[in-house]
Amino acid sequence: MKILARIRAIFVAIEFSITVLITVVFMYIFSKNTRPVRRFWAKLQTYLIGFKIHTKGELCEKTTLLVMNHQSLLDIVTLEAIHPKDLCWVAKKEIGDIPLFGHILKAPKMIAIDRNDKRSIVKLIKVGQERLHEGRVLAMFPEGTRGRGNTLLKFQSGAKIVAEKLNLIVQPAVIVGTRNVLDSQNLLANGGDVHVIFLDPINPHEDEQWYEKMHDAMSKTLQEHTSS
């Protein structure tokens, strides 16, 4: 079974690389409306990779910052496939620096930040505000890196600072199963189900401890759904 999962992962890597480059080209062609291009690509991945997305909870229309746990490349694919609005992902600068593939951030005007530069939070606030004025929803992984899928890592401070500075309405979402479908670090791929649980939206100015409480709620939800 592991050999088959490895072969499948190689196919996914090749397919993913080709379709990403094609998607980048189309996003530059339709530069003023990249969202439909990204949505089509994301939904195509569900068929080519072979996974089904299930959702629980309600998306809040007033949400301006979506935060999620991070475990796989498929986390972004999943949200791009199901979210009705134009998400603006906050990603590490290293992704944008990859030759050719870095345009996956540049073409749709995502936000790339250097986590080693303390000034990056200033850029994030400034550019984030511009994207919000364009009607987009910011999307962040507060853990800052990928976890193993069954536990939640400690949250970095970036999402908290941005939410409070820009007076955002934050909605947490818990993603379960993407690492089982595609584990790019160990080069394994399997079909299966991905679950996205949307928790209640949060107004940071109503509770000083909102960030810690959000981590606890997301962690509890993740454990409940991975142990069941």
Coordinates of C-alpha atoms in Angstrom, one line a residue:
M1 CA 0.0 0.0 0.0
K2 CA 2.9 2.4 0.8
I3 CA 4.4 1.8 -2.7
L4 CA 1.1 2.6 -4.3
A5 CA 0.8 5.7 -2.2
R6 CA 4.3 6.7 -3.3
I7 CA 3.5 6.2 -6.9
R8 CA 0.3 8.1 -6.6
A9 CA 2.2 11.0 -4.9
I10 CA 4.7 11.2 -7.8
F11 CA 1.8 11.5 -10.2
V12 CA 0.3 14.2 -8.0
A13 CA 3.6 16.1 -7.9
I14 CA 3.8 16.0 -11.7
E15 CA 0.2 16.9 -12.2
F16 CA 0.3 19.6 -9.6
S17 CA 3.4 21.3 -11.1
I18 CA 2.0 21.3 -14.6
T19 CA -1.5 22.6 -13.6
V20 CA 0.0 25.3 -11.3
L21 CA 2.0 26.7 -14.2
I22 CA -1.0 26.7 -16.5
T23 CA -3.0 28.4 -13.8
V24 CA -0.4 31.1 -13.4
V25 CA -0.6 31.8 -17.1
F26 CA -4.4 32.1 -17.0
M27 CA -4.2 34.4 -13.9
Y28 CA -2.0 36.8 -15.8
I29 CA -4.3 36.7 -18.8
F30 CA -7.3 37.4 -16.6
S31 CA -5.4 39.5 -14.1
K32 CA -8.4 41.6 -13.0
N33 CA -10.4 38.5 -12.0
T34 CA -8.2 35.6 -10.9
R35 CA -10.7 34.1 -8.5
P36 CA -12.6 32.0 -11.0
V37 CA -9.3 30.7 -12.4
R38 CA -8.1 29.6 -8.9
R39 CA -11.5 28.1 -8.0
F40 CA -11.6 26.0 -11.2
W41 CA -8.0 24.8 -10.6
A42 CA -8.8 23.9 -6.9
K43 CA -12.0 22.0 -7.9
L44 CA -10.0 20.2 -10.6
Q45 CA -7.5 19.0 -8.0
T46 CA -10.3 17.3 -6.0
Y47 CA -11.0 15.1 -9.0
L48 CA -7.4 14.5 -10.1
I49 CA -6.1 13.8 -6.6
G50 CA -9.3 12.0 -5.6
F51 CA -10.6 13.6 -2.4
K52 CA -14.0 14.8 -1.3
I53 CA -14.6 17.9 0.9
H54 CA -17.2 17.9 3.7
T55 CA -18.0 21.1 5.6
K56 CA -19.6 21.7 9.0
G57 CA -20.7 25.0 10.5
E58 CA -21.5 28.3 8.7
L59 CA -19.3 30.7 6.9
C60 CA -19.8 34.2 8.3
E61 CA -20.4 36.9 5.7
K62 CA -18.8 39.5 7.8
T63 CA -15.5 37.6 8.2
T64 CA -12.4 39.6 7.1
L65 CA -9.8 37.2 8.4
L66 CA -9.9 33.5 8.0
V67 CA -7.5 31.4 10.2
M68 CA -6.8 27.7 9.9
N69 CA -4.6 24.9 11.1
H70 CA -1.9 23.9 8.6
Q71 CA -0.9 20.3 7.7
S72 CA -0.7 19.9 3.9
L73 CA -0.5 21.7 0.6
L74 CA -4.1 20.7 0.2
D75 CA -5.2 23.1 2.9
I76 CA -5.1 26.0 0.5
V77 CA -6.6 23.9 -2.3
T78 CA -9.5 22.9 -0.1
L79 CA -10.4 26.5 1.0
E80 CA -10.0 27.8 -2.6
A81 CA -12.4 25.2 -3.8
I82 CA -15.2 25.9 -1.2
H83 CA -14.9 29.5 -0.1
P84 CA -17.2 31.9 -1.9
K85 CA -15.0 35.0 -1.6
D86 CA -11.7 36.1 -3.1
L87 CA -9.2 34.9 -0.5
C88 CA -5.9 36.7 -0.1
W89 CA -3.4 34.2 1.4
V90 CA -0.5 35.4 3.6
A91 CA 2.5 33.2 2.8
K92 CA 6.1 33.0 3.5
K93 CA 8.4 34.9 1.2
E94 CA 10.3 31.8 0.2
I95 CA 7.4 30.5 -1.8
G96 CA 7.3 33.7 -3.9
D97 CA 11.0 33.4 -4.6
I98 CA 10.7 30.0 -6.3
P99 CA 11.4 30.4 -10.0
L100 CA 8.2 30.3 -12.1
F101 CA 6.1 28.7 -9.3
G102 CA 6.5 31.8 -7.2
H103 CA 4.1 33.5 -9.5
I104 CA 1.3 31.5 -7.8
L105 CA 1.5 34.3 -5.2
K106 CA 2.4 37.2 -7.5
A107 CA -0.3 36.8 -10.2
P108 CA -3.3 36.9 -7.8
K109 CA -1.6 39.5 -5.5
M110 CA -1.2 37.4 -2.4
I111 CA 0.9 38.7 0.4
A112 CA 4.4 37.3 0.8
I113 CA 6.2 38.1 4.1
D114 CA 9.7 37.5 5.4
R115 CA 9.3 35.9 8.8
N116 CA 12.9 36.9 9.7
D117 CA 12.3 40.6 9.1
K118 CA 10.6 42.4 11.9
R119 CA 9.3 45.0 9.5
S120 CA 7.2 42.4 7.7
I121 CA 4.3 42.9 10.1
V122 CA 4.2 46.6 8.9
K123 CA 4.0 45.4 5.3
L124 CA 1.3 42.9 6.2
I125 CA -0.8 45.5 7.9
K126 CA -0.4 48.0 5.0
V127 CA -0.9 45.6 2.1
G128 CA -3.6 43.7 4.1
Q129 CA -5.6 46.8 4.4
E130 CA -5.3 47.4 0.6
R131 CA -6.6 43.9 -0.1
L132 CA -9.5 44.4 2.3
H133 CA -10.5 47.6 0.5
E134 CA -10.6 45.5 -2.7
G135 CA -13.2 43.3 -1.1
R136 CA -11.0 40.3 -0.3
V137 CA -10.7 38.2 2.8
L138 CA -7.3 37.7 4.4
A139 CA -6.4 34.0 5.0
M140 CA -3.6 33.0 7.4
F141 CA -2.1 29.9 9.1
P142 CA -1.3 31.2 12.6
E143 CA 0.9 28.2 13.4
G144 CA 3.3 29.6 10.8
T145 CA 4.3 26.1 9.6
R146 CA 2.8 22.7 8.9
G147 CA 2.0 20.4 11.7
R148 CA 1.4 16.7 11.7
G149 CA -2.3 17.0 11.5
N150 CA -3.4 15.6 14.8
T151 CA -2.3 18.5 17.1
L152 CA -2.2 22.2 16.9
L153 CA 1.1 24.0 17.1
K154 CA 1.6 27.2 19.1
F155 CA 0.2 30.3 17.3
Q156 CA 2.6 33.0 16.1
S157 CA 1.7 36.6 16.9
G158 CA 1.1 37.9 13.3
A159 CA -2.6 37.0 12.9
K160 CA -3.4 38.6 16.3
I161 CA -1.6 41.8 15.6
V162 CA -3.2 42.2 12.1
A163 CA -6.7 41.4 13.4
E164 CA -6.5 43.9 16.2
K165 CA -4.8 46.7 14.2
L166 CA -7.3 46.4 11.3
N167 CA -10.4 45.7 13.4
L168 CA -11.1 42.5 11.6
I169 CA -13.8 39.9 12.2
V170 CA -12.0 36.6 12.6
Q171 CA -13.4 33.2 11.7
P172 CA -11.4 30.1 12.7
A173 CA -11.6 26.9 10.6
V174 CA -10.3 23.5 11.4
I175 CA -9.1 21.3 8.6
V176 CA -9.0 17.5 9.1
G177 CA -7.7 14.9 6.7
T178 CA -5.6 16.8 4.2
R179 CA -2.3 15.3 5.4
N180 CA -3.8 11.8 5.0
V181 CA -4.8 12.6 1.4
L182 CA -1.5 14.2 0.5
D183 CA 1.7 14.1 2.6
S184 CA 4.1 16.1 0.5
Q185 CA 6.9 15.9 3.1
N186 CA 7.0 12.0 3.0
L187 CA 5.8 11.9 -0.7
L188 CA 2.6 9.9 0.0
A189 CA -0.8 10.3 -1.5
N190 CA -4.2 8.6 -0.9
G191 CA -7.7 9.4 -1.9
G192 CA -10.2 10.1 0.9
D193 CA -12.2 12.7 2.7
V194 CA -11.3 16.2 3.9
H195 CA -13.4 17.9 6.6
V196 CA -13.6 21.6 7.2
I197 CA -15.2 22.8 10.4
F198 CA -16.1 26.5 10.6
L199 CA -16.2 27.8 14.2
D200 CA -18.0 30.9 15.4
P201 CA -16.6 34.3 14.2
I202 CA -14.7 36.4 16.8
N203 CA -14.5 40.1 17.4
P204 CA -11.1 40.6 19.0
H205 CA -12.1 43.8 20.7
E206 CA -14.7 42.0 22.8
D207 CA -12.3 39.8 24.7
E208 CA -8.6 40.4 25.4
Q209 CA -7.9 36.7 25.6
W210 CA -9.5 35.9 22.3
Y211 CA -6.4 34.6 20.6
E212 CA -5.6 32.1 23.4
K213 CA -9.3 31.0 23.6
M214 CA -9.4 30.6 19.8
H215 CA -6.3 28.3 19.9
D216 CA -8.0 26.2 22.6
A217 CA -11.2 25.9 20.7
M218 CA -9.5 25.0 17.5
S219 CA -7.3 22.5 19.3
K220 CA -10.2 20.8 21.0
T221 CA -12.1 20.6 17.7
L222 CA -9.1 19.1 15.9
Q223 CA -8.6 16.5 18.6
E224 CA -12.3 15.6 18.6
H225 CA -12.4 15.0 14.8
T226 CA -9.0 13.2 14.6
S227 CA -9.8 10.8 17.4
S228 CA -13.3 9.9 16.1

